[in-house]
Amino acid sequence: MRPGSRTLAALWGFAEATLFFIVPDVLLTSLALTSLGKALWAALVAALAATTGGILVWYCAAHDPEATRGVLVHVPGISKTSFTTVQQLLESGLFDGMLHGAFSGVPYKIFAAEAGLSGTGLAQFALLSPIVRLPRFVVMSLIAWGLSRLVGGRLPDRQKLGISLALWAVFYVFYFALVGW
């Protein structure tokens, strides 16, 4: 794996866990088009970096909950309803709630904030975070890699990348139309 891919995965994972609103899956699926190994290493790096970003959000929420919510509610795709959704998901427990959230489009940064607000221990949150972030990253990478193998040599890598990015653009148009900008 090129060091640039790992660095980008780390930066993207951290950024999306804090204030950025495009998931690292975009990078991971792009990497998986040509190398599953690169994508899986990047997935691990992104999950660990996201945990670091989540810890920062947890800390901010634990020390200044109103300011933290005030900032997060201005991130595209997050509304006051998002916090209520996370609170409901967390009623089933931190692990189950965060894992469900990872696969349902609920931003991880809200789970970090709510965990900090609710008094969830930082160690518990930090240990569970990569465990619940990584499965979706791996699944998305496997799907992209599998689809790329199906297309095989019929399309050059550049065209596969273009199609992948176009699909992500369509996804985000619908996502933001559904949850709000």
Coordinates of C-alpha atoms in Angstrom, one line a residue:
M1 CA 0.0 0.0 0.0
R2 CA 1.3 3.4 -0.8
P3 CA 2.0 5.5 2.3
G4 CA -0.2 8.2 0.7
S5 CA -3.2 5.9 0.9
R6 CA -2.6 5.2 4.5
T7 CA -2.2 8.9 5.3
L8 CA -5.3 9.8 3.4
A9 CA -7.3 7.1 5.1
A10 CA -6.1 8.4 8.5
L11 CA -6.9 12.0 7.7
W12 CA -10.3 11.1 6.2
G13 CA -11.2 8.8 9.1
F14 CA -10.4 11.5 11.6
A15 CA -12.1 14.3 9.7
E16 CA -15.3 12.3 9.2
A17 CA -15.4 11.4 12.9
T18 CA -15.3 15.1 13.7
L19 CA -16.6 17.6 11.2
F20 CA -16.3 16.2 7.7
F21 CA -19.5 14.7 6.2
I22 CA -18.3 12.3 3.5
V23 CA -17.5 8.8 4.8
P24 CA -14.1 7.2 4.4
D25 CA -15.9 4.4 2.4
V26 CA -15.5 6.6 -0.7
L27 CA -11.7 6.3 -0.5
L28 CA -11.8 2.6 0.6
T29 CA -14.1 1.5 -2.2
S30 CA -11.9 3.4 -4.7
L31 CA -8.8 1.5 -3.4
A32 CA -10.6 -1.8 -3.5
L33 CA -11.2 -1.5 -7.2
T34 CA -7.5 -2.3 -7.8
S35 CA -6.4 -4.0 -4.5
L36 CA -8.4 -5.5 -1.7
G37 CA -5.3 -5.6 0.5
K38 CA -4.7 -1.9 0.1
A39 CA -8.4 -1.2 0.9
L40 CA -8.4 -3.4 4.0
W41 CA -5.2 -1.8 5.4
A42 CA -6.7 1.6 4.7
A43 CA -10.0 0.5 6.4
L44 CA -8.1 -0.4 9.6
V45 CA -6.2 2.9 9.5
A46 CA -9.4 4.8 8.9
A47 CA -11.2 3.0 11.8
L48 CA -8.3 3.8 14.2
A49 CA -8.1 7.4 13.1
A50 CA -11.9 7.7 13.4
T51 CA -11.6 6.5 16.9
T52 CA -9.1 9.3 17.6
G53 CA -11.6 11.8 16.2
G54 CA -14.4 10.2 18.2
I55 CA -12.3 10.6 21.4
L56 CA -12.0 14.3 20.6
V57 CA -15.7 14.7 20.1
W58 CA -16.4 12.6 23.2
Y59 CA -14.1 14.9 25.2
C60 CA -15.7 18.1 23.9
A61 CA -19.2 16.8 24.6
A62 CA -18.3 15.7 28.1
H63 CA -16.9 19.1 28.9
D64 CA -19.2 21.4 26.9
P65 CA -22.2 19.5 25.6
E66 CA -24.2 22.5 24.4
A67 CA -21.3 23.9 22.3
T68 CA -20.5 20.4 20.9
R69 CA -24.1 19.9 19.9
G70 CA -24.3 23.4 18.5
V71 CA -21.3 22.8 16.3
L72 CA -22.4 19.3 15.1
V73 CA -25.9 20.3 14.2
H74 CA -24.4 22.6 11.5
V75 CA -22.6 19.6 9.8
P76 CA -24.4 18.6 6.6
G77 CA -26.5 15.5 7.2
I78 CA -27.0 16.2 11.0
S79 CA -30.1 17.6 12.6
K80 CA -31.5 17.7 16.1
T81 CA -33.4 14.6 15.1
S82 CA -30.1 12.8 14.6
F83 CA -29.3 13.2 18.3
T84 CA -32.7 11.7 19.3
T85 CA -32.1 8.8 16.9
V86 CA -28.7 8.1 18.5
Q87 CA -30.1 8.3 22.0
Q88 CA -32.7 5.7 21.0
L89 CA -30.1 3.4 19.4
L90 CA -27.9 3.7 22.5
E91 CA -30.8 2.3 24.6
S92 CA -29.8 -1.1 23.3
G93 CA -26.3 -0.6 24.6
L94 CA -23.2 1.2 23.3
F95 CA -21.9 -1.7 21.2
D96 CA -25.3 -2.6 19.6
G97 CA -26.3 1.0 19.1
M98 CA -23.0 2.0 17.5
L99 CA -22.9 -1.1 15.3
H100 CA -26.5 -0.5 14.1
G101 CA -25.6 3.2 13.5
A102 CA -22.6 2.2 11.4
F103 CA -24.8 0.4 8.9
S104 CA -27.8 2.8 9.0
G105 CA -26.2 6.1 7.9
V106 CA -26.2 7.7 11.4
P107 CA -23.0 9.7 11.7
Y108 CA -20.4 8.3 14.1
K109 CA -19.6 11.7 15.5
I110 CA -23.1 11.9 17.0
F111 CA -22.5 8.6 18.9
A112 CA -19.2 10.1 20.1
A113 CA -21.0 13.2 21.4
E114 CA -23.9 11.3 23.0
A115 CA -21.4 8.9 24.7
G116 CA -19.6 11.9 26.1
L117 CA -22.8 13.5 27.2
S118 CA -24.2 10.4 28.9
G119 CA -21.2 9.7 31.0
T120 CA -20.1 6.6 29.0
G121 CA -16.5 5.9 30.0
L122 CA -13.9 7.1 27.5
A123 CA -12.0 3.8 27.7
Q124 CA -15.2 1.8 26.8
F125 CA -16.0 4.2 24.0
A126 CA -12.5 4.1 22.6
L127 CA -12.2 0.3 22.7
L128 CA -15.6 -0.2 21.0
S129 CA -15.2 2.4 18.3
P130 CA -12.8 0.7 15.9
I131 CA -14.7 -2.6 16.5
V132 CA -17.9 -1.1 15.3
R133 CA -16.4 1.1 12.6
L134 CA -14.3 -1.5 10.9
P135 CA -17.1 -4.0 9.8
R136 CA -18.8 -1.5 7.5
F137 CA -15.5 -0.4 6.1
V138 CA -14.6 -4.0 5.3
V139 CA -18.0 -4.9 3.9
M140 CA -17.9 -1.9 1.6
S141 CA -14.4 -2.7 0.5
L142 CA -15.4 -6.3 -0.2
I143 CA -18.4 -5.2 -2.3
A144 CA -16.3 -2.8 -4.4
W145 CA -13.6 -5.4 -4.9
G146 CA -16.1 -8.1 -5.8
L147 CA -17.9 -5.8 -8.3
S148 CA -14.6 -4.8 -9.8
R149 CA -13.7 -8.5 -10.3
L150 CA -17.1 -9.1 -12.0
V151 CA -16.4 -6.3 -14.4
G152 CA -12.8 -7.6 -14.7
G153 CA -10.7 -6.4 -17.6
R154 CA -13.7 -5.1 -19.6
L155 CA -13.2 -1.7 -18.1
P156 CA -9.9 0.1 -17.4
D157 CA -9.3 1.0 -13.8
R158 CA -9.8 4.7 -14.6
Q159 CA -13.4 4.0 -15.8
K160 CA -14.1 1.8 -12.8
L161 CA -13.0 4.6 -10.5
G162 CA -15.2 7.1 -12.5
I163 CA -18.2 4.8 -12.1
S164 CA -17.5 4.3 -8.4
L165 CA -17.3 8.1 -7.7
A166 CA -20.4 8.7 -9.8
L167 CA -22.3 6.2 -7.7
W168 CA -21.1 7.9 -4.5
A169 CA -22.2 11.2 -5.9
V170 CA -25.7 9.8 -6.6
F171 CA -25.7 8.2 -3.1
Y172 CA -25.0 11.5 -1.5
V173 CA -27.5 13.4 -3.5
F174 CA -30.2 11.0 -2.2
Y175 CA -28.7 10.9 1.3
F176 CA -28.8 14.6 1.7
A177 CA -32.2 14.9 0.1
L178 CA -33.4 12.4 2.7
V179 CA -31.6 13.6 5.9
G180 CA -31.1 17.2 4.9
W181 CA -28.1 19.3 4.1

